[in-house]
Coordinates of C-alpha atoms in Angstrom, one line a residue:
M6 CA 49.7 23.8 18.1
I7 CA 48.4 20.6 17.0
R8 CA 48.8 19.7 13.5
G9 CA 46.1 18.0 11.6
I10 CA 46.4 14.8 9.3
G11 CA 42.9 14.3 8.3
L12 CA 42.7 16.0 4.9
W13 CA 40.4 13.7 2.7
L14 CA 37.0 14.9 4.4
A15 CA 34.6 17.6 2.8
L16 CA 31.1 18.6 3.5
A17 CA 28.5 17.8 0.5
S18 CA 26.0 20.3 0.1
P19 CA 22.6 18.8 1.5
G20 CA 20.7 21.2 -0.6
L21 CA 19.4 24.8 0.5
A22 CA 19.1 25.3 4.1
A23 CA 17.1 27.7 6.2
A24 CA 19.7 30.2 6.7
P25 CA 22.5 28.1 8.6
V26 CA 25.4 30.2 10.3
Q27 CA 28.7 29.1 8.7
V28 CA 32.0 30.4 9.8
Q29 CA 35.5 29.8 8.5
R30 CA 38.7 30.6 10.3
E31 CA 42.3 29.8 9.6
G32 CA 44.9 29.1 12.0
V33 CA 42.9 26.9 14.3
L34 CA 45.4 23.9 15.8
G35 CA 47.4 24.9 12.8
T36 CA 45.1 24.2 10.1
S37 CA 41.5 25.8 8.9
L38 CA 38.2 25.3 10.6
E39 CA 34.7 25.6 9.4
M40 CA 31.5 25.6 11.9
Q41 CA 28.1 25.6 10.8
V42 CA 25.1 26.1 13.1
D43 CA 21.4 25.4 11.9
G44 CA 18.1 26.1 13.7
D45 CA 19.4 28.9 16.3
E46 CA 20.3 31.8 14.3
M47 CA 19.8 34.1 17.4
R48 CA 22.6 32.0 19.3
A49 CA 24.8 30.7 16.7
S50 CA 27.4 33.6 17.2
R51 CA 27.8 32.6 20.8
A52 CA 27.9 29.0 19.9
V53 CA 31.1 29.9 17.3
D54 CA 32.7 32.0 20.3
A55 CA 32.0 29.3 22.7
A56 CA 33.7 26.6 20.7
L57 CA 36.7 28.8 19.6
G58 CA 37.2 29.7 23.1
E59 CA 37.3 26.0 24.0
I60 CA 39.7 24.9 21.1
A61 CA 42.1 28.0 22.4
R62 CA 42.0 26.8 25.9
L63 CA 42.5 23.1 25.2
E64 CA 45.5 24.0 22.8
Q65 CA 46.9 25.8 25.7
Q66 CA 46.9 22.8 27.8
L67 CA 47.6 19.8 25.1
S68 CA 49.9 21.1 22.4
T69 CA 53.2 20.0 22.1
W70 CA 54.2 22.7 19.6
R71 CA 54.0 25.2 22.4
E72 CA 56.7 25.2 25.3
D73 CA 54.3 26.9 27.6
S74 CA 51.6 24.3 27.3
A75 CA 50.9 22.1 30.2
L76 CA 51.6 19.0 28.5
S77 CA 55.2 20.4 27.5
R78 CA 55.9 21.7 31.0
Y79 CA 54.7 17.9 32.2
N80 CA 57.0 16.5 29.7
D81 CA 59.7 18.8 30.7
G82 CA 59.4 17.8 34.6
H83 CA 58.1 21.3 35.5
L84 CA 54.7 20.4 36.2
A85 CA 53.5 17.4 38.6
A86 CA 51.3 14.7 37.7
E87 CA 48.7 15.8 40.5
R88 CA 48.7 19.5 39.2
L89 CA 47.8 18.7 35.8
P90 CA 44.5 20.2 34.1
E91 CA 41.7 17.6 34.2
A92 CA 41.5 17.5 30.1
V93 CA 45.5 16.5 30.2
S94 CA 45.1 13.8 32.9
D95 CA 42.0 12.8 30.7
V96 CA 43.8 12.5 27.3
L97 CA 46.7 10.7 28.8
A98 CA 44.7 8.0 30.2
R99 CA 42.6 7.7 27.0
C100 CA 46.1 7.5 25.2
E101 CA 47.0 4.3 27.3
H102 CA 43.5 2.9 26.9
W103 CA 44.1 2.9 23.2
R104 CA 47.4 1.5 23.5
A105 CA 46.1 -1.4 25.3
E106 CA 43.3 -1.5 23.0
T107 CA 45.5 -1.7 19.7
N108 CA 48.3 -4.2 21.3
G109 CA 50.6 -0.9 21.0
A110 CA 49.7 0.2 17.6
F111 CA 48.4 3.4 18.9
S112 CA 50.8 5.3 21.2
C113 CA 51.7 8.6 22.8
R114 CA 54.7 7.7 24.2
L115 CA 57.0 8.7 21.2
G116 CA 57.4 12.4 21.7
A117 CA 61.2 12.0 22.1
L118 CA 61.4 9.8 18.9
I119 CA 59.4 12.4 17.0
A120 CA 61.2 15.1 18.3
Q121 CA 64.2 13.4 16.8
W122 CA 62.6 12.8 13.3
R123 CA 61.8 16.6 13.2
Q124 CA 65.4 17.4 14.0
A125 CA 66.4 15.0 11.2
D126 CA 64.4 16.6 8.9
A127 CA 65.8 20.1 9.6
D128 CA 69.3 18.6 9.6
D129 CA 68.6 16.3 6.3
Q130 CA 70.0 13.5 8.0
V131 CA 68.5 10.2 8.7
P132 CA 68.8 9.0 12.2
E133 CA 70.4 5.8 13.1
R134 CA 67.8 3.0 13.0
M135 CA 68.8 0.5 15.6
V136 CA 69.0 3.6 18.3
L137 CA 65.4 4.5 17.6
R138 CA 64.6 0.7 17.7
R139 CA 66.2 0.2 21.2
Q140 CA 64.4 3.5 22.5
A141 CA 61.1 2.6 20.9
R142 CA 61.3 -0.8 22.6
A143 CA 62.3 0.4 25.7
L144 CA 59.3 3.1 25.8
A145 CA 56.7 0.0 24.8
A146 CA 58.1 -1.9 27.7
I147 CA 57.2 0.5 30.6
D148 CA 54.5 -1.1 32.5
A149 CA 51.0 0.8 32.5
A150 CA 50.1 2.8 35.6
P151 CA 46.9 3.2 37.4
K152 CA 44.5 5.5 35.4
G153 CA 47.0 5.5 32.7
M154 CA 49.1 8.0 34.1
L155 CA 52.7 7.7 33.6
D156 CA 55.5 10.1 35.1
P157 CA 57.7 11.2 32.4
A158 CA 61.2 9.5 32.5
I159 CA 64.3 9.5 30.5
G160 CA 63.4 9.1 26.8
L161 CA 59.7 9.4 27.7
R162 CA 57.9 12.2 26.4
F163 CA 54.3 12.4 25.4
D164 CA 52.8 13.6 22.0
V165 CA 49.1 13.3 22.0
D166 CA 48.4 14.5 18.1
G167 CA 46.8 11.1 17.3
I168 CA 43.8 11.7 19.7
A169 CA 44.3 15.3 20.9
K170 CA 42.2 17.1 18.0
G171 CA 39.3 14.6 18.2
Y172 CA 39.2 15.2 22.0
I173 CA 39.2 18.8 21.3
L174 CA 36.5 18.5 18.9
D175 CA 34.1 16.7 21.2
R176 CA 34.5 19.4 23.8
A177 CA 34.2 22.3 21.5
L178 CA 30.8 20.8 20.2
A179 CA 29.5 20.5 24.0
R180 CA 30.6 24.1 24.6
A181 CA 28.6 25.1 21.5
R182 CA 25.6 23.0 22.2
R183 CA 25.1 24.7 25.6
A184 CA 25.7 28.3 23.8
A185 CA 23.0 27.3 21.5
P186 CA 20.5 25.2 23.0
R187 CA 17.7 25.7 20.3
A188 CA 20.1 24.4 17.3
S189 CA 18.8 21.5 15.1
G190 CA 22.4 20.7 14.2
I191 CA 26.1 21.8 14.6
R192 CA 28.9 20.9 12.4
I193 CA 32.6 21.6 13.4
D194 CA 35.4 20.4 11.1
I195 CA 39.0 21.2 12.0
G196 CA 41.5 20.1 9.1
G197 CA 39.2 17.5 7.8
D198 CA 38.4 15.7 11.0
A199 CA 34.8 16.8 12.0
V200 CA 32.0 16.2 14.6
Y201 CA 28.4 16.6 13.7
W202 CA 25.5 16.9 16.0
G203 CA 21.8 16.6 15.1
H204 CA 20.8 17.4 11.4
P205 CA 20.9 20.3 9.0
E206 CA 17.8 22.5 9.0
R207 CA 16.3 21.0 5.8
G208 CA 17.9 17.5 5.8
D209 CA 18.0 14.2 7.7
A210 CA 21.6 13.6 7.9
W211 CA 24.9 15.3 7.4
R212 CA 26.4 14.2 4.0
V213 CA 30.4 13.7 3.7
D214 CA 32.4 12.9 0.9
V215 CA 35.2 10.6 1.5
A216 CA 38.1 11.6 -0.7
D217 CA 40.4 8.8 -2.4
P218 CA 43.9 9.1 -0.3
K219 CA 45.7 8.0 -3.2
R220 CA 44.6 11.2 -4.9
P221 CA 44.2 13.9 -2.4
V222 CA 43.2 16.9 -4.8
D223 CA 40.6 19.3 -4.2
N224 CA 37.4 18.6 -6.1
Q225 CA 38.4 15.2 -6.9
P226 CA 35.5 12.8 -6.9
G227 CA 35.5 10.9 -3.5
I228 CA 35.7 7.1 -3.2
A229 CA 32.6 7.4 -0.9
Q230 CA 29.8 9.4 0.5
V231 CA 28.3 9.1 4.0
R232 CA 25.4 10.2 6.0
L233 CA 26.2 11.2 9.7
A234 CA 24.0 12.1 12.4
S235 CA 25.5 13.1 15.9
Q236 CA 28.9 11.0 14.9
A237 CA 32.2 12.2 14.3
I238 CA 34.8 11.0 11.4
A239 CA 38.5 11.0 10.9
A240 CA 41.2 10.2 8.4
S241 CA 44.7 9.4 8.8
G242 CA 47.4 8.4 6.2
H243 CA 50.6 8.8 5.0
H244 CA 50.7 11.1 1.8
S245 CA 49.5 14.5 3.3
R246 CA 52.3 15.3 5.3
G247 CA 56.0 13.6 6.5
Y248 CA 59.6 14.3 6.7
T249 CA 61.7 15.1 3.7
I250 CA 65.5 13.7 3.9
G251 CA 67.5 14.2 0.8
R252 CA 65.2 12.6 -1.8
R253 CA 63.3 10.4 0.6
Q254 CA 59.9 11.4 1.2
L255 CA 59.0 9.4 4.8
S256 CA 55.5 9.2 6.7
H257 CA 54.9 11.2 9.5
I258 CA 53.4 8.3 11.4
L259 CA 56.1 6.3 13.3
D260 CA 55.8 2.5 13.9
P261 CA 55.7 2.2 17.8
Q262 CA 57.5 -0.9 17.7
D263 CA 60.9 0.4 16.0
G264 CA 60.6 4.4 15.8
W265 CA 60.8 4.2 12.3
P266 CA 58.1 5.9 9.6
L267 CA 55.7 3.3 8.4
S268 CA 56.2 2.0 4.7
Y269 CA 53.7 0.7 2.7
A270 CA 50.9 1.4 5.0
P271 CA 47.4 1.8 4.3
A272 CA 45.2 4.8 5.2
A273 CA 41.8 5.1 7.0
T274 CA 38.7 6.9 7.6
V275 CA 36.6 6.0 10.6
I276 CA 33.3 7.2 12.0
A277 CA 32.6 6.7 15.4
N278 CA 30.2 7.9 18.1
D279 CA 32.6 10.6 19.3
A280 CA 35.8 12.4 17.5
A281 CA 38.2 11.1 20.0
T282 CA 37.4 7.6 19.2
A283 CA 37.3 8.2 15.3
D284 CA 40.7 10.1 15.8
A285 CA 42.6 7.3 17.7
L286 CA 41.2 4.7 15.5
A287 CA 42.0 6.5 12.3
T288 CA 45.6 6.4 13.4
A289 CA 46.1 3.0 15.0
L290 CA 44.3 1.4 11.5
T291 CA 47.5 3.0 9.6
V292 CA 49.7 1.0 11.6
M293 CA 47.8 -2.4 12.4
P294 CA 47.6 -5.1 9.9
I295 CA 44.5 -4.3 8.0
R296 CA 42.4 -7.5 9.2
D297 CA 43.4 -6.8 12.7
G298 CA 42.4 -3.0 12.4
I299 CA 38.9 -3.9 10.8
A300 CA 38.5 -6.5 13.6
L301 CA 39.0 -3.7 16.2
V302 CA 36.6 -1.3 14.5
D303 CA 33.7 -4.1 14.4
R304 CA 34.3 -4.8 18.3
I305 CA 33.6 -1.1 19.3
E306 CA 30.0 0.1 19.3
G307 CA 28.8 2.5 16.6
A308 CA 32.4 2.3 14.7
A309 CA 32.7 1.9 10.8
A310 CA 35.7 2.2 8.8
L311 CA 37.3 2.1 5.2
V312 CA 40.8 1.1 5.0
V313 CA 42.5 1.8 1.9
S314 CA 45.7 -0.1 1.1
D315 CA 48.9 1.5 -0.2
A316 CA 48.1 0.3 -3.7
G317 CA 44.5 1.8 -3.4
I318 CA 42.6 -1.5 -2.7
P319 CA 39.7 -0.7 -0.2
F320 CA 38.4 -2.9 2.7
A321 CA 35.1 -2.0 4.6
S322 CA 34.2 -2.7 8.2
A323 CA 31.0 -4.7 8.9
R324 CA 29.2 -1.5 9.5
W325 CA 30.5 0.6 6.9
P326 CA 27.8 -0.1 4.3
S327 CA 25.2 1.2 6.5
A328 CA 26.9 4.4 6.6
L329 CA 26.9 5.0 2.8
D330 CA 24.6 7.5 1.2
A331 CA 21.3 6.6 -0.6
G332 CA 22.1 4.9 -3.6
A333 CA 24.9 3.0 -2.2
V334 CA 23.0 1.8 0.9
S335 CA 20.2 -0.3 -0.7
A336 CA 20.7 -4.0 0.3
P337 CA 22.0 -6.3 -2.3
P338 CA 20.1 -9.2 -3.5
V339 CA 20.1 -12.2 -1.7
P340 CA 23.4 -12.7 0.0
V341 CA 25.5 -16.1 -0.9
L342 CA 27.1 -19.0 1.3
I343 CA 30.2 -20.6 0.0
D344 CA 31.6 -23.9 1.4
Y345 CA 34.7 -24.8 0.3
E346 CA 37.2 -28.0 1.0
I347 CA 40.7 -28.3 1.4
P348 CA 41.3 -32.0 0.3
A349 CA 43.4 -34.3 2.3
N350 CA 46.3 -35.5 0.3
A351 CA 48.4 -38.3 1.2
V352 CA 51.8 -37.3 0.1
D353 CA 55.3 -36.8 1.6
R354 CA 56.3 -33.6 2.6
Y355 CA 52.5 -32.3 2.6
R356 CA 52.2 -28.3 3.3
K357 CA 49.1 -27.0 3.8
P358 CA 48.0 -24.8 0.8
Y359 CA 47.8 -21.2 0.2
L360 CA 44.3 -20.2 -1.0
A361 CA 42.4 -17.1 -2.3
V362 CA 38.4 -16.8 -2.8
W363 CA 37.0 -13.8 -4.7
I364 CA 34.0 -12.5 -6.7
E365 CA 34.5 -11.1 -10.2
H366 CA 32.4 -9.6 -12.8
E367 CA 31.9 -11.9 -15.9
D368 CA 34.3 -10.0 -17.9
G369 CA 37.1 -10.7 -15.2
R370 CA 37.1 -7.3 -13.2
A371 CA 37.4 -7.9 -9.5
V372 CA 34.4 -7.3 -7.3
R373 CA 35.4 -8.6 -3.9
Q374 CA 38.3 -10.0 -2.3
L375 CA 36.9 -12.6 0.5
H376 CA 39.6 -14.7 1.9
V377 CA 43.1 -15.2 1.7
L378 CA 45.0 -18.0 3.4
G379 CA 48.8 -17.8 3.6
D380 CA 51.1 -15.4 5.4
R381 CA 54.3 -15.3 3.1
S382 CA 54.3 -13.0 -0.1
R383 CA 56.6 -15.5 -1.6
W384 CA 54.0 -18.1 -1.9
L385 CA 51.1 -15.9 -2.2
S386 CA 52.4 -15.0 -5.7
E387 CA 51.8 -18.5 -6.6
L388 CA 48.5 -18.0 -6.9
P389 CA 48.7 -15.9 -10.3
R390 CA 45.1 -15.0 -11.1
W391 CA 44.4 -13.5 -7.7
W392 CA 47.9 -12.2 -7.6
R393 CA 47.2 -10.4 -10.5
H394 CA 44.0 -8.6 -9.1
Y395 CA 45.1 -7.9 -5.7
G396 CA 48.6 -9.0 -4.6
R397 CA 51.0 -8.0 -7.5
N398 CA 50.9 -4.1 -6.7
D399 CA 49.8 -4.6 -3.0
P400 CA 51.9 -7.4 -1.2
A401 CA 51.5 -5.5 2.2
G402 CA 47.9 -5.2 1.9
A403 CA 47.7 -8.9 0.9
L404 CA 49.6 -9.9 4.1
G405 CA 47.6 -7.6 6.3
I406 CA 44.3 -9.3 5.4
A407 CA 45.9 -12.9 5.2
R408 CA 44.9 -15.5 7.6
P409 CA 47.3 -18.7 8.7
T410 CA 46.9 -21.7 6.3
R411 CA 44.3 -24.1 7.2
A412 CA 44.5 -27.9 7.5
P413 CA 42.5 -30.4 5.2
G414 CA 38.9 -29.7 6.2
Q415 CA 35.2 -28.4 5.2
Y416 CA 34.9 -24.7 5.6
T417 CA 32.3 -22.0 5.1
L418 CA 32.3 -18.1 4.2
A419 CA 29.9 -15.4 3.3
W420 CA 29.7 -12.9 0.5
D421 CA 27.2 -10.1 1.5
G422 CA 26.6 -8.9 -2.1
R423 CA 29.0 -5.8 -1.8
D424 CA 32.3 -4.7 -3.6
D425 CA 35.3 -3.9 -1.8
R426 CA 34.1 -0.3 -0.9
G427 CA 30.9 -1.6 0.6
R428 CA 28.8 -0.8 -2.3
A429 CA 25.7 -3.2 -2.9
M430 CA 26.3 -4.9 -6.1
P431 CA 23.3 -5.0 -8.5
A432 CA 21.7 -8.2 -9.9
G433 CA 23.4 -9.8 -12.5
R434 CA 26.1 -12.4 -13.5
Y435 CA 29.1 -12.8 -11.5
V436 CA 32.0 -15.6 -11.1
L437 CA 33.2 -17.2 -7.7
R438 CA 36.8 -17.9 -7.9
V439 CA 38.8 -20.1 -5.7
E440 CA 42.6 -20.5 -6.3
A441 CA 45.1 -22.8 -4.3
A442 CA 48.8 -23.6 -4.6
R443 CA 50.6 -25.9 -2.2
E444 CA 54.6 -26.2 -1.7
H445 CA 55.8 -29.5 -2.9
G446 CA 52.3 -29.8 -4.6
G447 CA 50.2 -28.4 -7.5
H448 CA 48.0 -25.3 -8.5
E449 CA 44.3 -25.4 -9.3
D450 CA 42.0 -22.5 -10.2
I451 CA 38.2 -22.9 -10.0
A452 CA 35.7 -20.6 -11.8
L453 CA 32.0 -21.1 -10.6
P454 CA 29.8 -18.5 -12.6
F455 CA 26.6 -17.6 -10.7
P456 CA 23.8 -15.3 -11.0
L457 CA 22.8 -12.7 -8.3
G458 CA 19.2 -12.1 -7.5
G459 CA 16.5 -14.3 -8.7
A460 CA 17.9 -18.0 -8.6
T461 CA 18.1 -19.9 -5.3
S462 CA 19.4 -23.2 -6.2
P463 CA 22.8 -24.3 -5.0
L464 CA 25.6 -24.5 -7.3
R465 CA 28.4 -27.1 -7.2
Q466 CA 31.6 -27.6 -8.6
Q467 CA 34.4 -30.4 -7.7
G468 CA 38.1 -29.7 -7.6
Q469 CA 40.7 -32.2 -8.7
T470 CA 43.8 -31.5 -6.7
E471 CA 44.3 -28.6 -4.3
I472 CA 40.4 -27.9 -4.0
G473 CA 37.5 -30.3 -3.1
R474 CA 33.9 -29.6 -3.1
L475 CA 32.8 -25.9 -3.9
V476 CA 29.2 -25.3 -3.2
L477 CA 27.5 -21.9 -3.5
R478 CA 24.1 -21.4 -1.8
Y479 CA 21.9 -18.6 -1.4
D480 CA 21.1 -17.5 2.0
K481 CA 17.4 -17.0 2.3
T482 CA 17.1 -16.2 6.1

């Protein structure tokens, strides 16, 4: 069976619906299934049966937990590539596609390494790290084949858990729609990853709570609620399950570059137009640097993500705010543009400064992290005010969004009026903070109070040493 990993999503009740048919099943892909069919009560049972039949059929083909599955037989060399079922060929091709799209952060080539970790868990014995690293790099070096198909070789076994559940959800939904053509909406949720089509009988969208990955407790208030219509959602993280060896609790997600469980890695919730894409992206975002993962999501049509660092700091993609439910989706007051200057200092041993830009409430509480320049945590800690807010408890997250330091010059960035979770901030008084420090140089911290909403005149402040001219202006376009 293919075990589920997205445990943080729960359907929020949209209100009383007109007799939707709801079904729950245990032991589906090793977890629980919930299914709802609205608007076609007469055929709802057919839709459920069709979805369950498709799930069972695809599990028989794709599971790496079953020795008789088509994928297991292919891995063992007992089934030739030309005899693979269409679904297995399709999933393996998608695996190689996402491997290329994520620069290797997503990989289905790790089956042999995963098997070693499962055995290590059973034996309570940590594997030898250098051996795993050599194996992982050898697997990564295998050239891609046409259509993504690779014949299993020594050390190469495919494990498709990072995309298979999403793929199965998409296929199950398609079968259910054919069986209940008059349905107004269908929801299929397997272990927290889910696909939605249409809308509930008495609602215009499906409402889904996104739970806090740092507190994955039933009935715990979520960190966001999103509205979905003919979309899918998937979550991936490191705390819900993993390997226990001695007193060590290790993530079940391996770094494809060295075959070792990830540490201090982020968690991710992804919305996409289909469940296979959401599933693959959610897995990849837990491996990629946060900045690179968000950039990837922003390039994919219809995709949105909320990435939460190991310390609990959220980072929203560009489309995430538009997915938030009413009350959080309202447009913020006029966004602002921020012009900042890195001055040229004619000194010996000049080093480009480390710099951070963020927004605070008037009382000093952090609102939004906008910009970090610098790629070494040692020097980022020389920005003490920013470090207290963001870096101290989350150095890995800080490095995951940091960009390289910049040469002296004029630069511009924007704040869209939202906080780190993508929620629109109300009109009021805020503070723009810019902090910079330079090796063999000095440290400077500028605070520029400003109103959000109402005012339109630019505000200016002049730095003295490590920060030059600072201008906050309102984007009225």
